[in-house]
Short mmCIF file of C-alpha atoms in Angstrom, two decimals:
data_model
loop_
_atom_site.label_atom_id
_atom_site.label_comp_id
_atom_site.label_asym_id
_atom_site.label_seq_id
_atom_site.Cartn_x
_atom_site.Cartn_y
_atom_site.Cartn_z
CA UNK A 14 -0.14 -0.07 0.04
CA UNK A 15 1.23 3.46 -0.60
CA UNK A 16 3.46 4.98 1.80
CA UNK A 17 2.38 8.06 3.92
CA UNK A 18 3.24 10.65 6.57
CA UNK A 19 3.79 8.60 9.80
CA UNK A 20 1.62 10.91 11.99
CA UNK A 21 -1.28 10.79 9.89
CA UNK A 22 -1.19 6.89 9.46
CA UNK A 23 -0.71 6.33 13.08
CA UNK A 24 -3.37 8.55 14.14
CA UNK A 25 -5.93 7.34 11.69
CA UNK A 26 -5.37 3.91 12.68
CA UNK A 27 -5.44 4.48 16.40
CA UNK A 28 -8.44 6.47 16.19
CA UNK A 29 -10.57 3.97 14.62
CA UNK A 30 -8.96 0.32 14.97
CA UNK A 31 -9.45 -0.09 18.63
CA UNK A 32 -9.68 -3.15 20.32
CA UNK A 33 -13.49 -3.95 20.74
CA UNK A 34 -14.77 -5.93 23.78
CA UNK A 35 -15.21 -9.97 23.39
CA UNK A 36 -19.38 -9.74 23.41
CA UNK A 37 -19.30 -7.14 20.76
CA UNK A 38 -17.02 -9.37 18.55
CA UNK A 39 -19.29 -12.12 19.02
CA UNK A 40 -21.91 -10.62 16.91
CA UNK A 41 -19.51 -8.57 14.50
CA UNK A 42 -17.79 -10.67 11.93
CA UNK A 43 -14.93 -9.08 10.19
CA UNK A 44 -15.74 -8.47 6.41
CA UNK A 45 -13.33 -8.90 3.83
CA UNK A 46 -10.62 -6.46 2.92
CA UNK A 47 -11.08 -4.31 -0.23
CA UNK A 48 -7.31 -3.67 -0.51
CA UNK A 49 -5.44 -6.28 -2.33
CA UNK A 50 -2.09 -7.62 -1.40
CA UNK A 51 -0.40 -5.81 -4.24
CA UNK A 52 -2.09 -2.80 -4.42
CA UNK A 53 0.09 0.23 -5.19
CA UNK A 54 -2.57 2.78 -4.57
CA UNK A 55 -5.46 3.25 -1.87
CA UNK A 56 -8.51 1.23 -3.00
CA UNK A 57 -10.73 4.50 -2.20
CA UNK A 58 -9.91 7.73 -3.88
CA UNK A 59 -10.77 10.36 -1.21
CA UNK A 60 -11.51 14.19 -1.76
CA UNK A 61 -12.75 17.17 0.29
CA UNK A 62 -14.81 19.38 -1.50
CA UNK A 63 -17.24 22.43 -1.43
CA UNK A 64 -16.45 23.73 1.99
CA UNK A 65 -16.25 27.80 2.78
CA UNK A 66 -13.08 29.47 2.91
CA UNK A 67 -13.95 31.04 6.31
CA UNK A 68 -15.99 30.41 9.24
CA UNK A 69 -17.23 32.87 11.94
CA UNK A 70 -16.38 31.99 15.54
CA UNK A 71 -19.63 31.61 16.85
CA UNK A 72 -21.60 31.53 13.60
CA UNK A 73 -23.59 29.14 11.58
CA UNK A 74 -22.55 25.69 10.06
CA UNK A 75 -20.74 25.57 6.77
CA UNK A 76 -21.25 22.49 4.52
CA UNK A 77 -18.73 20.44 2.92
CA UNK A 78 -18.60 16.95 1.29
CA UNK A 79 -16.40 14.02 1.35
CA UNK A 80 -16.24 11.61 -1.76
CA UNK A 81 -15.46 8.16 -1.27
CA UNK A 82 -14.90 6.42 -4.68
CA UNK A 83 -13.93 2.72 -4.77
CA UNK A 84 -11.58 2.00 -7.74
CA UNK A 85 -11.35 -1.67 -6.94
CA UNK A 86 -13.71 -4.75 -7.90
CA UNK A 87 -14.35 -5.56 -4.36
CA UNK A 88 -16.93 -4.08 -2.10
CA UNK A 89 -15.56 -1.76 0.72
CA UNK A 90 -17.85 -2.03 3.94
CA UNK A 91 -16.93 -0.88 7.49
CA UNK A 92 -15.43 2.37 6.21
CA UNK A 93 -14.79 4.87 8.89
CA UNK A 94 -13.11 8.37 7.79
CA UNK A 95 -11.11 10.20 10.44
CA UNK A 96 -10.80 13.97 10.26
CA UNK A 97 -7.47 15.64 11.41
CA UNK A 98 -7.55 19.27 12.07
CA UNK A 99 -4.03 21.23 12.24
CA UNK A 100 -4.18 24.98 12.96
CA UNK A 101 -1.64 27.40 12.61
CA UNK A 102 -1.74 29.02 16.09
CA UNK A 103 -1.89 25.77 17.84
CA UNK A 104 -4.81 27.19 19.70
CA UNK A 105 -7.94 25.26 18.55
CA UNK A 106 -9.35 23.26 21.32
CA UNK A 107 -11.33 20.06 20.95
CA UNK A 108 -14.49 21.51 22.20
CA UNK A 109 -14.36 24.23 19.67
CA UNK A 110 -14.98 22.47 16.36
CA UNK A 111 -18.45 21.39 16.30
CA UNK A 112 -18.60 18.61 13.14
CA UNK A 113 -21.18 16.60 12.17
CA UNK A 114 -21.47 13.84 9.37
CA UNK A 115 -24.74 12.68 7.79
CA UNK A 116 -25.63 9.03 7.33
CA UNK A 117 -29.03 7.18 7.09
CA UNK A 118 -30.53 10.50 6.51
CA UNK A 119 -29.41 12.12 10.23
CA UNK A 120 -26.65 13.87 11.74
CA UNK A 121 -23.79 12.15 13.87
CA UNK A 122 -21.60 14.51 16.04
CA UNK A 123 -17.78 14.03 15.70
CA UNK A 124 -15.92 14.26 18.82
CA UNK A 125 -12.31 15.34 18.78
CA UNK A 126 -9.40 14.46 20.55
CA UNK A 127 -6.21 16.39 21.09
CA UNK A 128 -2.75 14.84 20.60
CA UNK A 129 0.42 16.19 22.27
CA UNK A 130 1.19 18.15 19.09
CA UNK A 131 -2.07 20.04 19.38
CA UNK A 132 -3.66 18.35 16.30
CA UNK A 133 -7.11 17.40 16.74
CA UNK A 134 -8.37 14.19 15.54
CA UNK A 135 -12.07 12.83 15.21
CA UNK A 136 -13.31 9.53 14.11
CA UNK A 137 -16.66 8.96 12.51
CA UNK A 138 -18.49 6.76 15.23
CA UNK A 139 -21.76 7.27 16.63
CA UNK A 140 -21.42 9.57 19.08
CA UNK A 141 -25.33 9.35 20.34
CA UNK A 142 -24.72 5.30 21.25
CA UNK A 143 -24.15 6.51 24.88
CA UNK A 144 -27.84 8.18 25.05
CA UNK A 145 -29.32 5.38 22.80
CA UNK A 146 -27.85 2.85 25.33
CA UNK A 147 -29.86 4.52 28.18
CA UNK A 148 -32.98 4.03 26.13
CA UNK A 149 -32.74 0.84 24.64
CA UNK A 150 -31.33 -2.62 25.66
CA UNK A 151 -28.99 -2.54 22.57
CA UNK A 152 -27.28 0.22 20.68
CA UNK A 153 -24.86 -0.36 18.00
CA UNK A 154 -21.97 1.71 16.97
CA UNK A 155 -22.20 3.44 13.56
CA UNK A 156 -20.95 0.32 11.37
CA UNK A 157 -19.19 2.61 8.80
CA UNK A 158 -19.94 3.53 5.23
CA UNK A 159 -20.23 0.78 2.34
CA UNK A 160 -19.03 1.56 -1.12
CA UNK A 161 -19.64 -0.68 -3.99
CA UNK A 162 -17.13 -1.59 -6.92
CA UNK A 163 -16.80 1.50 -9.16
CA UNK A 164 -19.22 3.45 -6.86
CA UNK A 165 -18.80 6.74 -5.06
CA UNK A 166 -20.58 7.59 -1.92
CA UNK A 167 -20.64 11.56 -0.85
CA UNK A 168 -20.81 11.88 2.77
CA UNK A 169 -22.31 15.46 3.85
CA UNK A 170 -20.57 17.33 6.32
CA UNK A 171 -21.13 20.61 8.18
CA UNK A 172 -18.65 22.57 10.55
CA UNK A 173 -19.39 25.49 13.15
CA UNK A 174 -16.92 26.79 15.39
CA UNK A 175 -17.25 27.91 19.03
CA UNK A 176 -17.39 31.58 20.05
CA UNK A 177 -14.27 31.22 21.92
CA UNK A 178 -12.12 30.29 18.79
CA UNK A 179 -9.50 32.63 18.12
CA UNK A 180 -8.64 33.99 14.53
CA UNK A 181 -6.73 31.20 13.08
CA UNK A 182 -5.88 29.32 9.91
CA UNK A 183 -6.95 25.61 9.98
CA UNK A 184 -5.84 22.69 7.81
CA UNK A 185 -8.58 19.64 7.53
CA UNK A 186 -7.43 16.03 6.47
CA UNK A 187 -9.46 12.97 6.11
CA UNK A 188 -7.82 9.42 6.47
CA UNK A 189 -9.99 6.48 5.76
CA UNK A 190 -9.76 3.13 7.43
CA UNK A 191 -11.72 -0.11 6.88
CA UNK A 192 -12.45 -1.75 10.18
CA UNK A 193 -12.36 -5.49 10.60
CA UNK A 194 -13.47 -6.29 14.07
CA UNK A 195 -10.44 -5.30 16.23
CA UNK A 196 -8.01 -4.69 13.14
CA UNK A 197 -8.48 -3.06 10.10
CA UNK A 198 -6.61 -1.57 6.75
CA UNK A 199 -5.71 2.06 5.95
CA UNK A 200 -7.71 2.68 2.58
CA UNK A 201 -7.75 6.26 1.58
CA UNK A 202 -6.18 9.61 2.36
CA UNK A 203 -7.88 12.86 1.09
CA UNK A 204 -6.60 16.23 -0.06
CA UNK A 205 -6.22 19.20 2.41
CA UNK A 206 -8.90 21.56 3.10
CA UNK A 207 -7.74 24.92 4.22
CA UNK A 208 -10.03 27.53 5.92
CA UNK A 209 -9.63 30.57 8.19
CA UNK A 210 -11.37 31.51 11.51
CA UNK A 211 -12.58 34.86 11.75
CA UNK A 212 -12.99 36.05 15.50
CA UNK A 213 -12.97 38.88 17.65
CA UNK A 214 -11.30 37.14 20.19
CA UNK A 215 -7.29 37.86 20.06
CA UNK A 216 -5.10 35.77 22.27
CA UNK A 217 -2.26 38.26 22.05
CA UNK A 218 -4.32 41.31 23.51
CA UNK A 219 -3.01 42.60 26.67
CA UNK A 220 -5.99 43.48 28.96
CA UNK A 221 -6.50 46.99 30.43
CA UNK A 222 -5.26 47.33 33.96
CA UNK A 223 -7.93 47.26 36.50
CA UNK A 224 -8.48 50.86 37.87
CA UNK A 225 -9.17 49.40 41.44
CA UNK A 226 -5.66 47.88 41.68
CA UNK A 227 -4.22 51.48 40.99
CA UNK A 228 -3.16 52.78 44.40
CA UNK A 229 -3.31 56.52 42.88
CA UNK A 230 -5.95 56.38 40.40
CA UNK A 231 -5.72 60.41 39.88
CA UNK A 232 -1.98 60.06 39.27
CA UNK A 233 -1.30 63.36 41.19
CA UNK A 234 1.62 62.68 43.66
CA UNK A 235 2.66 66.31 44.33
CA UNK A 236 -0.68 67.40 45.67
CA UNK A 237 -1.26 64.05 47.85
CA UNK A 238 -1.21 64.75 51.39
CA UNK A 239 1.74 63.93 53.35
CA UNK A 240 2.37 63.07 57.08
CA UNK A 241 4.64 64.92 59.24
CA UNK A 242 7.60 62.65 60.74
CA UNK A 243 7.20 61.91 64.41
CA UNK A 244 11.25 61.35 64.73
CA UNK A 245 14.23 63.10 62.85
CA UNK A 246 15.53 61.00 59.94
CA UNK A 247 18.63 58.98 60.45
CA UNK A 248 21.66 60.76 59.24
CA UNK A 249 24.11 58.04 59.76
CA UNK A 250 25.65 56.73 56.39
CA UNK A 251 24.03 53.62 54.95
CA UNK A 252 26.07 50.96 53.52
CA UNK A 253 24.85 49.76 50.09
CA UNK A 254 23.35 46.10 49.98
CA UNK A 255 24.93 44.14 47.29
CA UNK A 256 22.56 42.95 44.65
CA UNK A 257 23.05 39.97 42.47
CA UNK A 258 21.83 40.62 38.68
CA UNK A 259 19.56 37.90 37.32
CA UNK A 260 20.20 36.93 33.89
CA UNK A 261 17.22 37.39 31.35
CA UNK A 262 15.28 34.21 30.54
CA UNK A 263 16.13 33.56 26.89
CA UNK A 264 13.22 33.66 24.65
CA UNK A 265 12.55 30.58 22.64
CA UNK A 266 14.02 30.73 19.15
CA UNK A 267 11.67 31.80 16.37
CA UNK A 268 13.14 28.43 14.41
CA UNK A 269 12.18 26.23 17.21
CA UNK A 270 8.96 24.67 16.46
CA UNK A 271 8.99 21.75 18.85
CA UNK A 272 7.93 18.31 18.11
CA UNK A 273 7.32 17.62 14.44
CA UNK A 274 3.60 18.45 13.23
CA UNK A 275 1.69 16.54 10.70
CA UNK A 276 2.46 18.79 8.05
CA UNK A 277 6.05 18.99 9.10
CA UNK A 278 6.45 15.18 9.00
CA UNK A 279 4.92 14.97 5.66
CA UNK A 280 7.28 17.95 4.29
CA UNK A 281 10.52 16.13 5.89
CA UNK A 282 9.17 12.63 4.55
CA UNK A 283 8.88 14.20 1.12
CA UNK A 284 12.42 15.79 1.13
CA UNK A 285 14.59 12.77 3.11
CA UNK A 286 12.45 9.51 2.45
CA UNK A 287 11.75 6.89 5.24
CA UNK A 288 15.21 5.93 5.77
CA UNK A 289 15.99 9.49 7.46
CA UNK A 290 16.46 8.81 11.27
CA UNK A 291 14.70 12.01 11.94
CA UNK A 292 11.72 10.67 10.40
CA UNK A 293 11.95 7.24 11.71
CA UNK A 294 12.41 8.82 15.18
CA UNK A 295 9.09 11.25 14.48
CA UNK A 296 7.25 8.07 13.20
CA UNK A 297 7.91 6.30 16.54
CA UNK A 298 7.10 9.22 18.85
CA UNK A 299 3.72 9.66 16.59
CA UNK A 300 2.61 5.99 17.22
CA UNK A 301 3.19 6.69 20.88
CA UNK A 302 0.70 9.59 20.69
CA UNK A 303 -1.69 7.52 18.48
CA UNK A 304 -1.78 4.96 21.46
CA UNK A 305 -2.74 7.63 23.87
CA UNK A 306 -5.69 8.89 21.43
CA UNK A 307 -6.47 4.87 21.08
CA UNK A 308 -6.94 4.55 24.77
CA UNK A 309 -9.29 7.63 25.21
CA UNK A 310 -11.62 6.31 22.27
CA UNK A 311 -11.50 2.89 23.42
CA UNK A 312 -12.91 3.79 26.81
CA UNK A 313 -15.66 5.28 24.95
CA UNK A 314 -16.54 2.37 22.95
CA UNK A 315 -16.38 0.20 26.34
CA UNK A 316 -18.83 2.34 28.23
CA UNK A 317 -21.38 2.08 25.30
CA UNK A 318 -21.23 -1.70 25.16
CA UNK A 319 -21.82 -1.93 29.01
#
């Protein structure tokens, strides 16, 4: 199968291919893979399209679409897209993007999880399963999309940003995984969808000082009343107290970007290839991050099936 940036692969697989409890596997047989053993490309051509160029924080939903085209002669079922959001400011919080995908004529909310690189990962599962489980004896998770041979399935998405989101530039990307019980295949990767966030919130703004904390709000020290000293001032010479200068704390270099982000690793991979020690180390770190995201999502699935 085609190679890819290590972070997107690890995060996508970890977000969807989660170990399912044994009772769930008893009635969920794994379907055949639509990825052939000698396939050089992904079996699903994946494309994001139609989204607005900008969103207003606290505004309404913007609609876009995810096209899943099966280029093989096999049926692809159990298809779970995973959306990854990477923002330029690294300020986007999991609670701020409100993303929904449509299946069976109704919307399903997507819950995002944050990685240590401040990237948000959201798998297409049934986030209403927790509520449904309280109202019915059985509530199955979203089984995934089914794409027939040579067919295209178009998934409607809509996104809104919370009012506390700051001005930003965000890149959305979708990885696609075919799930087989507690295993699966990575079968698609979309193009990038970039948009801006318009907001009145400014994380760099300095708040005005609180006038209640100003000991002299009038600022007129010359006319302030003074008290008469009750004793003569001490005329003995004072010995100056030695002081130790504290070196200034160095600011982080503008070139220090911290751990590789999703975009950074893709660029590094294209420049040096998979044999680069830098890329291999970054890939290993990404898989550890993916394990953390998988643990969070696995706990959610376990709660639904109790």
